[in-house]
Amino acid sequence: LKPLDPQGAPHRRSHIGPRRARPTRASPLRLSSMADPAGVGADGAPLTGSQIQANLTSAKEARKRAELDAQLLANRIALLKQEEEKAWKKIEETRKRAAEITDLRKQNQDKFQAKENFYKAKWESIRAAQAQNAQARDKAKALRDQTRQGLMEQKHANARDTKEQSREHLYQKKEREAQERQTNQERSQYLKARREEARRRAEEERLAQLEKFREDYEARTAQEELLRARTDALVAKMEKEEMELIQRLQNTQTVQRTAYEELEAALGQTSHRQITGGRAPGAGASSGSAKLGGSGVAPVPQPAA
């Protein structure tokens, strides 16, 4: 621990010099001065001035040492009190921290216990579900066994019923086949009679159809002859008209040819007047003839046979 100054602040030991040992008992000089405050020595002789001065100096030094020891003790006491206060603060903080840690540990324990309880309850529910599932499986197995046994019994009963039904069906089939044979015979006779009747009716209808076809043919033949006669008369009329048109066309072509010849002659005279030089006299007529020949008269069609 560091010593404190009178105001309670710690200071270094080098400022006050080396620490002196605290006397446990009074020195002889102090005892003599305390025993004879009037300046009388231990042997009853009076003290001299130097002795009195020495005694005074010793008393002052003893007082200073006592004061210094008291100050050092006070400093140490104050420092111890401060350390005690710090220690109590640390104790309080430690207790507070310990309480917090205890609370946190308790919370963790509570959480852990809650988690343990949760997992325990979950495990118990799983075990219960497993037990329930096992019980359900046992019930389902028993039900399947019972169902299988019932199905086997039902299968045997169905087999017996099937055999009985097979015998009954066979008997009914024989009766039905006999009845069907009888019915088929009657139907065959009926169908045979119907076929004969149908053949007879078909023959009659065929003959009637042939007669109808013959009558239609004769009627169509007469109609065709009538149409042919009308067509021949129309053809003769059209041939006569054609001859008349051909004759008229020939007459028209003759008139046209005459007009072309007159035009050619007129063109030839005009060209002869305009020619001056070494051109042949018949050049204009040849060109006019060529022009007229390009637009000659078409041949007259011959009458159709």
Coordinates of C-alpha atoms in Angstrom, one line a residue:
L1 CA 0.0 0.0 0.0
K2 CA 1.2 3.5 -0.9
P3 CA 1.2 6.2 1.9
L4 CA -1.2 9.1 1.7
D5 CA -0.6 12.8 2.2
P6 CA -2.6 14.8 4.8
Q7 CA -5.3 15.4 2.2
G8 CA -5.6 11.7 1.5
A9 CA -3.6 11.7 -1.8
P10 CA -0.9 9.0 -2.2
H11 CA 2.7 10.2 -2.5
R12 CA 6.0 8.6 -3.1
R13 CA 8.1 7.5 -0.1
S14 CA 11.2 9.3 -1.5
H15 CA 9.6 12.7 -0.5
I16 CA 9.5 11.9 3.2
G17 CA 12.7 9.9 3.4
P18 CA 13.3 6.4 4.5
R19 CA 10.7 4.8 6.8
R20 CA 11.8 4.7 10.4
A21 CA 10.9 1.9 12.7
R22 CA 8.2 2.8 15.1
P23 CA 9.5 2.6 18.7
T24 CA 7.8 0.2 20.8
R25 CA 9.0 1.7 24.1
A26 CA 10.1 5.2 25.2
S27 CA 13.9 6.1 25.0
P28 CA 15.9 6.8 28.2
L29 CA 16.2 10.4 27.3
R30 CA 12.4 10.8 27.0
L31 CA 12.0 8.9 30.3
S32 CA 14.5 11.1 32.0
S33 CA 12.8 14.3 30.7
M34 CA 9.4 12.9 31.6
A35 CA 10.7 11.9 35.0
D36 CA 12.2 15.2 35.8
P37 CA 10.5 18.1 34.0
A38 CA 12.2 20.6 36.2
G39 CA 15.7 19.8 34.8
V40 CA 16.9 17.3 37.4
G41 CA 18.8 14.2 36.2
A42 CA 18.2 10.7 37.1
D43 CA 20.8 10.9 39.9
G44 CA 19.2 14.1 41.3
A45 CA 21.9 16.4 39.9
P46 CA 20.8 19.5 38.0
L47 CA 21.1 19.4 34.2
T48 CA 23.3 21.7 32.3
G49 CA 22.2 23.9 29.4
S50 CA 23.6 21.6 26.7
Q51 CA 21.8 18.7 28.3
I52 CA 18.6 20.7 28.4
Q53 CA 19.0 21.7 24.8
A54 CA 19.7 18.0 23.8
N55 CA 16.7 16.9 25.7
L56 CA 14.5 19.5 23.9
T57 CA 15.9 18.5 20.6
S58 CA 15.3 14.9 21.3
A59 CA 11.8 15.7 22.4
K60 CA 11.1 17.6 19.2
E61 CA 12.5 14.8 17.1
A62 CA 10.5 12.3 19.0
R63 CA 7.4 14.5 18.5
K64 CA 8.1 14.8 14.7
R65 CA 8.6 11.1 14.5
A66 CA 5.4 10.5 16.3
E67 CA 3.5 12.9 14.1
L68 CA 5.1 11.3 11.0
D69 CA 4.1 7.9 12.2
A70 CA 0.6 9.2 12.9
Q71 CA 0.4 10.7 9.5
L72 CA 1.7 7.5 7.9
L73 CA -0.9 5.5 9.9
A74 CA -3.6 7.9 8.9
N75 CA -2.6 7.6 5.2
R76 CA -2.5 3.9 5.4
I77 CA -5.9 3.8 7.2
A78 CA -7.4 6.1 4.5
L79 CA -5.8 3.9 1.8
L80 CA -7.1 0.8 3.5
K81 CA -10.6 2.4 3.7
Q82 CA -10.4 3.2 0.0
E83 CA -9.2 -0.2 -0.8
E84 CA -12.0 -1.6 1.4
E85 CA -14.5 0.5 -0.4
K86 CA -13.1 -0.6 -3.8
A87 CA -13.1 -4.2 -2.5
W88 CA -16.8 -3.8 -1.4
K89 CA -17.6 -2.2 -4.8
K90 CA -15.9 -5.1 -6.5
I91 CA -17.7 -7.5 -4.1
E92 CA -21.0 -5.8 -5.0
E93 CA -20.2 -5.9 -8.7
T94 CA -19.1 -9.5 -8.3
R95 CA -22.3 -10.3 -6.4
K96 CA -24.3 -8.5 -9.0
R97 CA -22.5 -10.3 -11.8
A98 CA -22.8 -13.6 -9.8
A99 CA -26.6 -12.9 -9.5
E100 CA -26.8 -12.1 -13.2
I101 CA -24.8 -15.2 -14.0
T102 CA -27.0 -17.1 -11.6
D103 CA -30.2 -15.7 -13.3
L104 CA -28.7 -16.4 -16.7
R105 CA -27.8 -19.9 -15.6
K106 CA -31.3 -20.3 -14.1
Q107 CA -32.8 -19.0 -17.4
N108 CA -30.6 -21.4 -19.4
Q109 CA -31.5 -24.2 -17.0
D110 CA -35.2 -23.2 -17.4
K111 CA -34.7 -23.1 -21.2
F112 CA -32.9 -26.4 -21.1
Q113 CA -35.5 -27.9 -18.8
A114 CA -38.2 -26.6 -21.1
K115 CA -36.4 -28.0 -24.1
E116 CA -35.9 -31.3 -22.2
N117 CA -39.6 -31.3 -21.3
F118 CA -40.5 -30.5 -25.0
Y119 CA -38.3 -33.2 -26.3
K120 CA -39.5 -35.6 -23.6
A121 CA -43.1 -34.7 -24.4
K122 CA -42.3 -35.1 -28.1
W123 CA -40.6 -38.4 -27.5
E124 CA -43.6 -39.6 -25.4
S125 CA -46.0 -38.5 -28.2
I126 CA -43.8 -40.3 -30.7
R127 CA -43.8 -43.4 -28.5
A128 CA -47.5 -43.0 -28.0
A129 CA -48.0 -42.6 -31.8
Q130 CA -45.7 -45.6 -32.4
A131 CA -47.7 -47.6 -29.9
Q132 CA -50.9 -46.4 -31.5
N133 CA -49.5 -47.3 -35.0
A134 CA -48.5 -50.7 -33.8
Q135 CA -51.9 -51.2 -32.3
A136 CA -53.5 -50.0 -35.6
R137 CA -51.2 -52.4 -37.5
D138 CA -52.2 -55.3 -35.3
K139 CA -55.8 -54.4 -35.8
A140 CA -55.3 -54.0 -39.5
K141 CA -53.5 -57.3 -39.7
A142 CA -56.3 -59.0 -37.7
L143 CA -58.8 -57.3 -40.1
R144 CA -56.8 -58.5 -43.1
D145 CA -56.7 -62.0 -41.7
Q146 CA -60.3 -61.9 -41.1
T147 CA -61.0 -60.5 -44.5
R148 CA -58.8 -63.1 -46.1
Q149 CA -60.6 -65.9 -44.3
G150 CA -63.9 -64.4 -45.3
L151 CA -62.7 -64.1 -48.9
M152 CA -61.6 -67.7 -48.9
E153 CA -64.9 -68.9 -47.5
Q154 CA -66.7 -66.6 -50.0
K155 CA -64.5 -68.0 -52.8
H156 CA -65.4 -71.6 -51.8
A157 CA -69.0 -70.7 -51.6
N158 CA -68.8 -68.9 -55.0
A159 CA -67.1 -72.0 -56.5
R160 CA -69.9 -74.2 -55.3
D161 CA -72.5 -71.8 -56.6
T162 CA -70.6 -71.6 -59.9
K163 CA -70.6 -75.3 -60.2
E164 CA -74.4 -75.4 -59.5
Q165 CA -74.9 -72.6 -62.0
S166 CA -72.8 -74.3 -64.6
R167 CA -74.9 -77.5 -64.3
E168 CA -78.0 -75.4 -64.5
H169 CA -76.7 -73.4 -67.4
L170 CA -75.7 -76.6 -69.2
Y171 CA -79.2 -78.0 -68.7
Q172 CA -80.7 -74.8 -69.9
K173 CA -78.3 -74.7 -72.8
K174 CA -79.4 -78.1 -74.0
E175 CA -83.0 -77.2 -73.7
R176 CA -82.3 -73.9 -75.5
E177 CA -80.4 -75.6 -78.3
A178 CA -83.2 -78.1 -78.8
Q179 CA -85.7 -75.3 -78.9
E180 CA -83.5 -73.3 -81.2
R181 CA -83.2 -76.3 -83.6
Q182 CA -87.0 -76.6 -83.6
T183 CA -87.3 -72.8 -84.2
N184 CA -84.6 -72.9 -86.9
Q185 CA -86.4 -75.7 -88.7
E186 CA -89.7 -73.8 -88.6
R187 CA -87.8 -70.7 -89.7
S188 CA -86.1 -72.5 -92.5
Q189 CA -89.4 -73.7 -93.8
Y190 CA -90.9 -70.3 -93.4
L191 CA -88.0 -68.6 -95.2
K192 CA -88.1 -71.2 -98.0
A193 CA -91.7 -70.4 -98.5
R194 CA -90.9 -66.7 -98.4
R195 CA -88.1 -67.1 -100.9
E196 CA -90.4 -69.0 -103.3
E197 CA -93.0 -66.3 -103.0
A198 CA -90.3 -63.6 -103.4
R199 CA -88.9 -65.4 -106.5
R200 CA -92.4 -65.6 -108.0
R201 CA -93.1 -61.9 -107.3
A202 CA -89.7 -61.0 -108.7
E203 CA -90.4 -62.8 -111.9
E204 CA -93.7 -61.1 -112.2
E205 CA -92.2 -57.7 -111.5
R206 CA -89.4 -58.5 -114.0
L207 CA -91.9 -59.3 -116.7
A208 CA -93.9 -56.2 -115.9
Q209 CA -90.7 -54.1 -116.0
L210 CA -89.7 -55.6 -119.4
E211 CA -93.2 -54.7 -120.7
K212 CA -92.8 -51.2 -119.3
F213 CA -89.4 -50.9 -120.9
R214 CA -90.7 -52.0 -124.3
E215 CA -93.5 -49.5 -124.1
D216 CA -91.0 -46.8 -123.1
Y217 CA -88.7 -47.8 -125.9
E218 CA -91.4 -47.6 -128.5
A219 CA -92.6 -44.2 -127.2
R220 CA -89.0 -42.9 -127.2
T221 CA -88.4 -44.3 -130.7
A222 CA -91.5 -42.5 -132.0
Q223 CA -90.4 -39.3 -130.3
E224 CA -86.9 -39.6 -131.8
E225 CA -88.4 -40.1 -135.3
L226 CA -90.5 -37.0 -134.8
L227 CA -87.5 -35.0 -133.7
R228 CA -85.5 -36.3 -136.6
A229 CA -88.2 -35.2 -139.1
R230 CA -88.3 -31.7 -137.5
T231 CA -84.5 -31.5 -137.6
D232 CA -84.4 -32.6 -141.3
A233 CA -86.9 -29.9 -142.2
L234 CA -84.9 -27.3 -140.3
V235 CA -81.7 -28.4 -142.0
A236 CA -83.3 -28.1 -145.4
K237 CA -84.5 -24.6 -144.5
M238 CA -81.0 -23.6 -143.3
E239 CA -79.4 -25.0 -146.5
K240 CA -81.8 -22.9 -148.6
E241 CA -81.0 -19.9 -146.6
E242 CA -77.2 -20.6 -146.9
M243 CA -77.5 -20.8 -150.7
E244 CA -79.3 -17.5 -150.8
L245 CA -76.6 -15.9 -148.6
I246 CA -73.8 -17.3 -150.7
Q247 CA -75.5 -15.9 -153.9
R248 CA -75.9 -12.5 -152.3
L249 CA -72.2 -12.6 -151.1
Q250 CA -71.1 -13.4 -154.6
N251 CA -73.0 -10.5 -156.0
T252 CA -71.6 -8.2 -153.4
Q253 CA -68.0 -9.4 -154.2
T254 CA -68.6 -8.7 -157.9
V255 CA -69.7 -5.2 -157.1
Q256 CA -66.7 -4.7 -154.8
R257 CA -64.3 -6.0 -157.5
T258 CA -65.8 -3.5 -159.9
A259 CA -65.3 -0.7 -157.4
Y260 CA -61.6 -1.7 -156.8
E261 CA -60.9 -1.8 -160.6
E262 CA -62.4 1.7 -161.0
L263 CA -60.2 2.9 -158.0
E264 CA -57.1 1.3 -159.5
A265 CA -57.7 3.0 -162.8
A266 CA -58.2 6.4 -161.1
L267 CA -55.0 5.9 -159.1
G268 CA -53.0 4.9 -162.3
Q269 CA -54.0 8.1 -164.2
T270 CA -53.0 10.3 -161.2
S271 CA -49.6 8.6 -160.8
H272 CA -48.9 9.0 -164.6
R273 CA -49.3 12.8 -164.3
Q274 CA -47.0 13.1 -161.4
I275 CA -44.1 11.0 -162.8
T276 CA -41.2 13.2 -164.2
G277 CA -37.9 11.5 -164.9
G278 CA -36.6 8.1 -165.6
R279 CA -39.3 6.2 -163.9
A280 CA -41.2 3.5 -165.8
P281 CA -44.6 4.3 -166.9
G282 CA -46.1 1.3 -165.2
A283 CA -44.5 1.8 -161.8
G284 CA -47.4 3.7 -160.3
A285 CA -49.9 1.2 -161.6
S286 CA -47.8 -1.6 -160.2
S287 CA -47.7 0.0 -156.8
G288 CA -51.4 0.8 -157.0
S289 CA -52.1 -2.8 -158.0
A290 CA -50.0 -4.0 -155.2
K291 CA -51.9 -1.8 -152.8
L292 CA -55.2 -3.1 -154.2
G293 CA -53.9 -6.6 -154.2
G294 CA -53.1 -6.4 -150.5
S295 CA -56.8 -5.7 -149.9
G296 CA -58.2 -8.2 -152.4
V297 CA -61.6 -9.8 -152.3
A298 CA -61.9 -12.9 -150.1
P299 CA -62.9 -16.1 -151.8
V300 CA -66.6 -17.0 -151.8
P301 CA -67.3 -20.0 -149.5
Q302 CA -68.9 -23.0 -151.1
P303 CA -72.2 -24.3 -149.9
A304 CA -72.2 -27.1 -147.5
A305 CA -73.0 -30.5 -148.8

